[in-house]
XYZ file of C-alpha atoms in Angstrom:
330
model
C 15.402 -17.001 21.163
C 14.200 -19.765 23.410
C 12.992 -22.016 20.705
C 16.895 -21.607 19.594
C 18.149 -23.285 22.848
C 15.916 -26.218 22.596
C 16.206 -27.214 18.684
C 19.309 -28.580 17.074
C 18.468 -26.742 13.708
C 17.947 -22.991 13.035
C 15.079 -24.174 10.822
C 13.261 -25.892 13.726
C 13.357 -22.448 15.787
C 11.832 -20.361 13.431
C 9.343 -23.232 12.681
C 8.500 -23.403 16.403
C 8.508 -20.050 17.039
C 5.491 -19.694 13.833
C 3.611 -21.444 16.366
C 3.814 -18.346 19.004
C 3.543 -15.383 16.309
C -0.224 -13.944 15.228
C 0.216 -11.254 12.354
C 2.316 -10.358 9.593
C 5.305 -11.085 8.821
C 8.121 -12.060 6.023
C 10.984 -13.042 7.297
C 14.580 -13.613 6.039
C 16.985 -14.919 8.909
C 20.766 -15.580 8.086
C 23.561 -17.726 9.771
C 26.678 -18.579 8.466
C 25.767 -21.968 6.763
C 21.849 -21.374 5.902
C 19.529 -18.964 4.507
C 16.166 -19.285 6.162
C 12.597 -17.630 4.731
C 9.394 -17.875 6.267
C 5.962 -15.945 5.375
C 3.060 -15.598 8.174
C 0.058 -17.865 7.656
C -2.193 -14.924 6.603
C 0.292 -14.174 3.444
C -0.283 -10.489 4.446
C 3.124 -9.533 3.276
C 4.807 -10.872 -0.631
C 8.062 -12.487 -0.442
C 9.160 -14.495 -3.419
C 12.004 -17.146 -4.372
C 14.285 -17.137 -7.642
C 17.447 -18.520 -8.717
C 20.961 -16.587 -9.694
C 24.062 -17.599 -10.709
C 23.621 -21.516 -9.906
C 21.933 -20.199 -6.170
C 18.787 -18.870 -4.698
C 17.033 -15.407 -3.996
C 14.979 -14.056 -1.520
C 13.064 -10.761 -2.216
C 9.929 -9.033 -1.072
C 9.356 -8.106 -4.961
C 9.792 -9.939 -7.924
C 11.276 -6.187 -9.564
C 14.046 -7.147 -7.386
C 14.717 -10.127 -9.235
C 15.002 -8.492 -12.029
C 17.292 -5.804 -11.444
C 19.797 -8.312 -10.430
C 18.938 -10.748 -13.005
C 17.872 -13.677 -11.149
C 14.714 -15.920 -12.852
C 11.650 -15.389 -10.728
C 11.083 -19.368 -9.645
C 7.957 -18.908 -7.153
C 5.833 -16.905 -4.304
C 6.995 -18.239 -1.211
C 3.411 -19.849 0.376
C 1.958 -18.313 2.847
C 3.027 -20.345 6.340
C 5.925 -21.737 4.363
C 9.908 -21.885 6.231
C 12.203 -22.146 2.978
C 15.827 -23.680 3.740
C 18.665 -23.342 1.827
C 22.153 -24.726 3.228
C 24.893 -26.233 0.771
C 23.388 -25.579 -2.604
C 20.061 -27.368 -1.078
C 16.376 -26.233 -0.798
C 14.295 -27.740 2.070
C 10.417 -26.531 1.964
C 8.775 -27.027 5.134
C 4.202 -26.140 4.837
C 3.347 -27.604 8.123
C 1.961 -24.022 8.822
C 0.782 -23.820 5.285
C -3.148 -23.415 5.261
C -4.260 -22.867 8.739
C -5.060 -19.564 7.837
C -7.131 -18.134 5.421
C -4.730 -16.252 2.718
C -5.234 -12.390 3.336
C -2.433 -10.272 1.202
C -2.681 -6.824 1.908
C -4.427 -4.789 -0.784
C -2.614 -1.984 0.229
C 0.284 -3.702 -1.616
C -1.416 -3.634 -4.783
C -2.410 -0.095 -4.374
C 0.360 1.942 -2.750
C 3.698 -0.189 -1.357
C 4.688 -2.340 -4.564
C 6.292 -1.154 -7.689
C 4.125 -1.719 -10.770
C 6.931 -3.829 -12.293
C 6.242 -6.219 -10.076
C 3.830 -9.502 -9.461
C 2.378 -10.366 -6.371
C 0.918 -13.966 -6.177
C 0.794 -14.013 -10.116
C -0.723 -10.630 -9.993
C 0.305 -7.864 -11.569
C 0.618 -4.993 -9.665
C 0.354 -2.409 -12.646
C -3.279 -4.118 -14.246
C -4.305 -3.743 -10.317
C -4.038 -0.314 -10.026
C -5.023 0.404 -13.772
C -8.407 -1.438 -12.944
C -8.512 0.672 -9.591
C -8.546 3.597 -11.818
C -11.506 2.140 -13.572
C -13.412 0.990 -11.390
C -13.465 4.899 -9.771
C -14.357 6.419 -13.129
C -17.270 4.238 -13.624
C -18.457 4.865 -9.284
C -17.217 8.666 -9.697
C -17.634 9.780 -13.215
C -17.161 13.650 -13.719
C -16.965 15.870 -16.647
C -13.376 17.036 -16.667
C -10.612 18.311 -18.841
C -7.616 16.316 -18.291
C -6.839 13.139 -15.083
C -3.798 13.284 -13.811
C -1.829 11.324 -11.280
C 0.043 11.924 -8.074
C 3.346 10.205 -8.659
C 4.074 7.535 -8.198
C 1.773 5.493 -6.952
C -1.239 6.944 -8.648
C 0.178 7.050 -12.086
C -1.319 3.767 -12.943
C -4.659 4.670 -11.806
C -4.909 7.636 -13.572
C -4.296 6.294 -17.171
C -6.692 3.425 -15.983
C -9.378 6.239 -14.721
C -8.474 7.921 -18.348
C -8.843 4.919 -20.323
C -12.567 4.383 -18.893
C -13.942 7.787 -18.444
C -12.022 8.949 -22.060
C -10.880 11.837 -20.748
C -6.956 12.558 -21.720
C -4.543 11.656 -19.620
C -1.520 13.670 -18.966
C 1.331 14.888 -16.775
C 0.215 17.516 -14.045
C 3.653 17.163 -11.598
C 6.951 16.123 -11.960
C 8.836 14.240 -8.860
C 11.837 14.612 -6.930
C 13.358 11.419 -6.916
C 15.304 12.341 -3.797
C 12.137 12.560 -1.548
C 10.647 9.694 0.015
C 7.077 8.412 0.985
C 5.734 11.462 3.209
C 2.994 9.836 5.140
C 5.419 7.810 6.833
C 7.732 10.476 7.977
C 7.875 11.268 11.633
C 6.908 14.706 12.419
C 3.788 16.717 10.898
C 5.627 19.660 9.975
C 7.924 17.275 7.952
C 5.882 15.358 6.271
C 4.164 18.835 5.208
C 7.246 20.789 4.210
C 8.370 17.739 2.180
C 5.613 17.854 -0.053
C 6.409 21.216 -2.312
C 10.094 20.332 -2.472
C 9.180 16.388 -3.549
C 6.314 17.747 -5.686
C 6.484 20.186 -8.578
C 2.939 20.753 -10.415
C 3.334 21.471 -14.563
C 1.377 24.699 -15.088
C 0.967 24.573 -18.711
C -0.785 21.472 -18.253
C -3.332 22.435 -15.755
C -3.743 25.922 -15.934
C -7.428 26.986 -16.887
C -9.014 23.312 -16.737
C -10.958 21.196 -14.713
C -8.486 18.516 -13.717
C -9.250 14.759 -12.313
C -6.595 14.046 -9.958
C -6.185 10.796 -8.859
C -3.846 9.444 -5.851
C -3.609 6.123 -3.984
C -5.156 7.279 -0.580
C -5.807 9.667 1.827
C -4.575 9.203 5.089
C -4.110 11.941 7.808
C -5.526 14.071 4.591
C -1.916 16.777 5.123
C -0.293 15.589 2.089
C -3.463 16.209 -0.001
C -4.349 19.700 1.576
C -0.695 20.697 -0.126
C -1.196 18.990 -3.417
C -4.422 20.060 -4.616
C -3.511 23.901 -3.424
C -0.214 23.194 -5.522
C -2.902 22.646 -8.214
C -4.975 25.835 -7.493
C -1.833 27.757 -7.421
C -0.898 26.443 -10.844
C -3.788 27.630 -12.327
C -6.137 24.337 -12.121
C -10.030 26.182 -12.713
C -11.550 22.884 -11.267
C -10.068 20.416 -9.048
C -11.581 16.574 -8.683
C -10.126 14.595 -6.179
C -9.880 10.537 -6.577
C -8.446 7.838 -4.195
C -7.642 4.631 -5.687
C -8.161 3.153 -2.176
C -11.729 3.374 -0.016
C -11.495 5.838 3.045
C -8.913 4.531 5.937
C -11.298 4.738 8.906
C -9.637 1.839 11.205
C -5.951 1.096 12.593
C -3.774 -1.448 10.531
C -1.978 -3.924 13.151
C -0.332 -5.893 10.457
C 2.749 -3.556 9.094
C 0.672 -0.376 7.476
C 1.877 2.835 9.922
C -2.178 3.546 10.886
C -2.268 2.839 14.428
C -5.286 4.777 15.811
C -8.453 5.906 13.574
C -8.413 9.848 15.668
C -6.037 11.322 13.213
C -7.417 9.522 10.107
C -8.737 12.165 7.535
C -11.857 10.314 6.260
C -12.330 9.223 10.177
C -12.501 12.749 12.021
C -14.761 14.527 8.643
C -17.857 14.120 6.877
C -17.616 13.975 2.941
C -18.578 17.482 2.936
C -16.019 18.584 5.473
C -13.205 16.929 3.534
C -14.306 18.617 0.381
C -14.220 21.912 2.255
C -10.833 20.948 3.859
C -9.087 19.572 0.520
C -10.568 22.438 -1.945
C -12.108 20.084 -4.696
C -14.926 20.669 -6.429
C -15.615 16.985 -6.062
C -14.167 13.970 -4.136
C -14.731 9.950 -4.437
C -12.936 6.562 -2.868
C -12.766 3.436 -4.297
C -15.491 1.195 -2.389
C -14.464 -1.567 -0.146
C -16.706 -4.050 -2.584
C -14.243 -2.936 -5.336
C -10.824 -2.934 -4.116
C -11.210 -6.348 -3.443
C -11.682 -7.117 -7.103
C -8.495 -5.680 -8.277
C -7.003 -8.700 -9.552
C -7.632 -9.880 -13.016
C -9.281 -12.747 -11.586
C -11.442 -10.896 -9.267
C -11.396 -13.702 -7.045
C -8.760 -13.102 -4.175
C -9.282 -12.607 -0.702
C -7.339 -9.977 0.581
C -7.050 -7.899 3.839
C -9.249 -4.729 4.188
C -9.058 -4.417 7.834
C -8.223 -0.711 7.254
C -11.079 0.373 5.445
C -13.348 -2.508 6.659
C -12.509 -2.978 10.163
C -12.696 -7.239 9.150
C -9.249 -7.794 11.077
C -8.459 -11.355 9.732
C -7.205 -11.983 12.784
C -7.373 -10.835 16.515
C -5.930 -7.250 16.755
C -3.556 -6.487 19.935
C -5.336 -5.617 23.057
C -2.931 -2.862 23.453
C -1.440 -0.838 21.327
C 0.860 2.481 21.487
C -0.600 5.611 21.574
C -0.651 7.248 17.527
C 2.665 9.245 17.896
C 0.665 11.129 14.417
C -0.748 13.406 17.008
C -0.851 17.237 15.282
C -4.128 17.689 14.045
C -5.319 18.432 10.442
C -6.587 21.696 9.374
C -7.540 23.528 5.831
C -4.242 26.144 6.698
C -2.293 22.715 6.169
C-alpha cells in the first residue's frame, strides 16, 4: 500500500514492494486497465503465461491452460513483474536472479496435477521416478503396489514398473472430498478419511500389498488408511512415501508450521511402524527427491525434510494450531 502512494504506475508498486518481501509468493494483482504477475525471487511457487483468444493467461498450472484452451507460451521467471495493459506485454527481471531458483519439490510430489509442467518438467515422469527411486532404496517382496489416490497414483505404477511387481487398484475416491491434511480440526481431517476413501477388497484381500502415498505428515491420515487395508483383508501391509520424512516447519506456503506434531518428528522408525501397522515402512531420501526431474539437475527447496531454509525463516511464528496429538487408536 505505501509503495502505491508514491509510484505513478501499479507496476512500479508491486516492483518496489519485491524489494520489502522475503519468501514465497505468486502473485496476480488486477485493476481495471492492467493485469499484473509477479513470482518471488526463490521461484518457490509455479505460475505460468499463455495466450487465448488474441489475449493473455495467468495460471499457477499449465493444466489450467488447457482446460480453457489457451497455448501454454512460458514459466513466468522467477523475480519477474509481467504487465499486460491494452493488448500489451511489459516484462520487467530487475529482481530476476538475485536469488538462487528453489521450486518447491513438494509441488512435484503432492500439490500439482500430473497433467501439468512445472519449469519444463513434467509433473507425472517426477513422481513416476519417485516411485522408482523407492523401489530400488526399499525393495520388498510383495504381491501387488498400490496407490493412495491421487497423488500417489503415479508413484505407484513407477514403484511397479521398477520392482515388477503388478500394479493395481486397492481404493476408489470420493471426488467430493478434499485434501485432509489441510483441514482444520483433527477429528475432521480423521472422519474424512473413510468417507473420501473406499479400499477394493477383492484386490487386496489375502496379499501382501505395497502401498505407496506422497507423504506422511501428522501420520492421522495414514493410521486410517492402512487399517482400511487390514480391514479389507490386506495379509501384509508395506508402507511407501514418495517424499523423505517431514521433520522441520515449511515457512514458504506448505501448512507445516512447527516440527512437535510431525509424525516422522515425535517417533522412531520402529515406533511409526508400530503406530501405522505395516509390516515394513520406507521414505524417499532427501539425496533423491532432489533428482526427480528428468534432468536430475534442479535445485529445489527441501527445507522441510532438510531443514536448508533457502532463505531466513521468520523469527516468530504462530503457535501449530495442529495441536491433538497422534496415537495408534487414530
Amino acid at each position: 500500500t505505501k509503495h502505491r502512494l508514491t509510484e505513478k504506475a501499479l507496476e512500479d508498486a508491486v516492483i518496489r514492494a519485491m524489494d520489502d518481501l522475503k519468501g514465497a509468493y505468486s502473485l496476480v494483482v488486477m485493476s481495471s486497465q492492467k493485469l499484473i504477475a509477479a513470482r518471488d525471487p526463490w521461484g518457490f511457487r509455479p505460475l505460468c503465461l499463455g495466450s487465448f483468444e488474441g489475449g493473455y493467461v495467468i495460471s499457477s498450472e499449465t493444466c489450467a491452460l488447457d482446460a480453457i484452451g489457451a497455448k501454454f507460451i512460458r514459466d513466468i521467471l522467477p523475480g519477474e513483474v509481467i504487465t499486460i495493459s491494452n493488448g500489451e506485454l511489459k516484462s520487467d527481471t530487475s529482481h530476476c536472479n538475485k536469488e538462487r531458483k528453489h521450486l518447491c519439490v513438494f509441488e512435484l510430489i503432492y500439490f500439482a496435477r500430473p497433467d501439468s509442467v512445472m519449469d519444463g518438467h513434467s509433473v507425472q515422469t517426477a513422481r513416476q521416478r519417485a516411485g522408482a527411486f523407492l523401489a530400488l532404496e526399499h525393495p520388498v517382496q510383495a504381491d501387488i503396489v498400490i496407490g493412495v489416490p491421487d497423488s500417489g497414483i503415479e508413484a505407484a505404477m513407477g514403484f511397479a514398473r521398477q520392482s515388477g511387481i503388478p500394479y493395481g487398484t486397492g481404493f476408489i475416491k470420493n471426488k467430493y472430498i478434499g485434501r485432509t491434511f489441510i483441514q482444520p480440526t483433527q477429528s475432521m481431517r480423521e472422519n474424512e478419511v473413510r468417507i473420501k476413501l473406499n479400499p477394493i477388497a477383492s484386490a487386496v484381500r489375502g496379499k501382501r500389498v505395497v502401498l505407496i502415498d506422497d507423504s506422511i505428515v501428522r501420520g492421522t491420515t495414514s493410521i486410517r488408511i492402512v487399517r482400511l487395508l487390514r480391514e479389507a483383508g490386506a495379509r501384509e501391509v508395506h508402507f511407501r512415501s514418495s517424499a523423505p520424512k517431514f521433520l522441520y516447519p515449511c515457512y514458504f506456503g506448505t501448512d507445516i508450521d512447527s516440527s512437535e506434531n510431525l509424525f516422522a518428528y515425535k517417533y522412531t522408525d520402529e515406533e511409526m511402524k508400530r503406530l501405522l501397522d505395516v509390516d515394513s515402512l520406507g521414505f524417499l531420501s532427501v539425496e533423491n527427491v532432489v533428482r526427480l526431474t528428468e534432468d536430475g539437475d534442479h535445485d529445489f527447496c527441501t527445507a522441510c525434510f532438510s531443514r536448508d531454509y533457502p532463505c531466513p525463516p521468520p523469527k516468530v511464528t504462530k503457535k501449530d494450531k495442529f495441536s491433538m496429538p497422534v496415537s495408534g487408536k487414530g
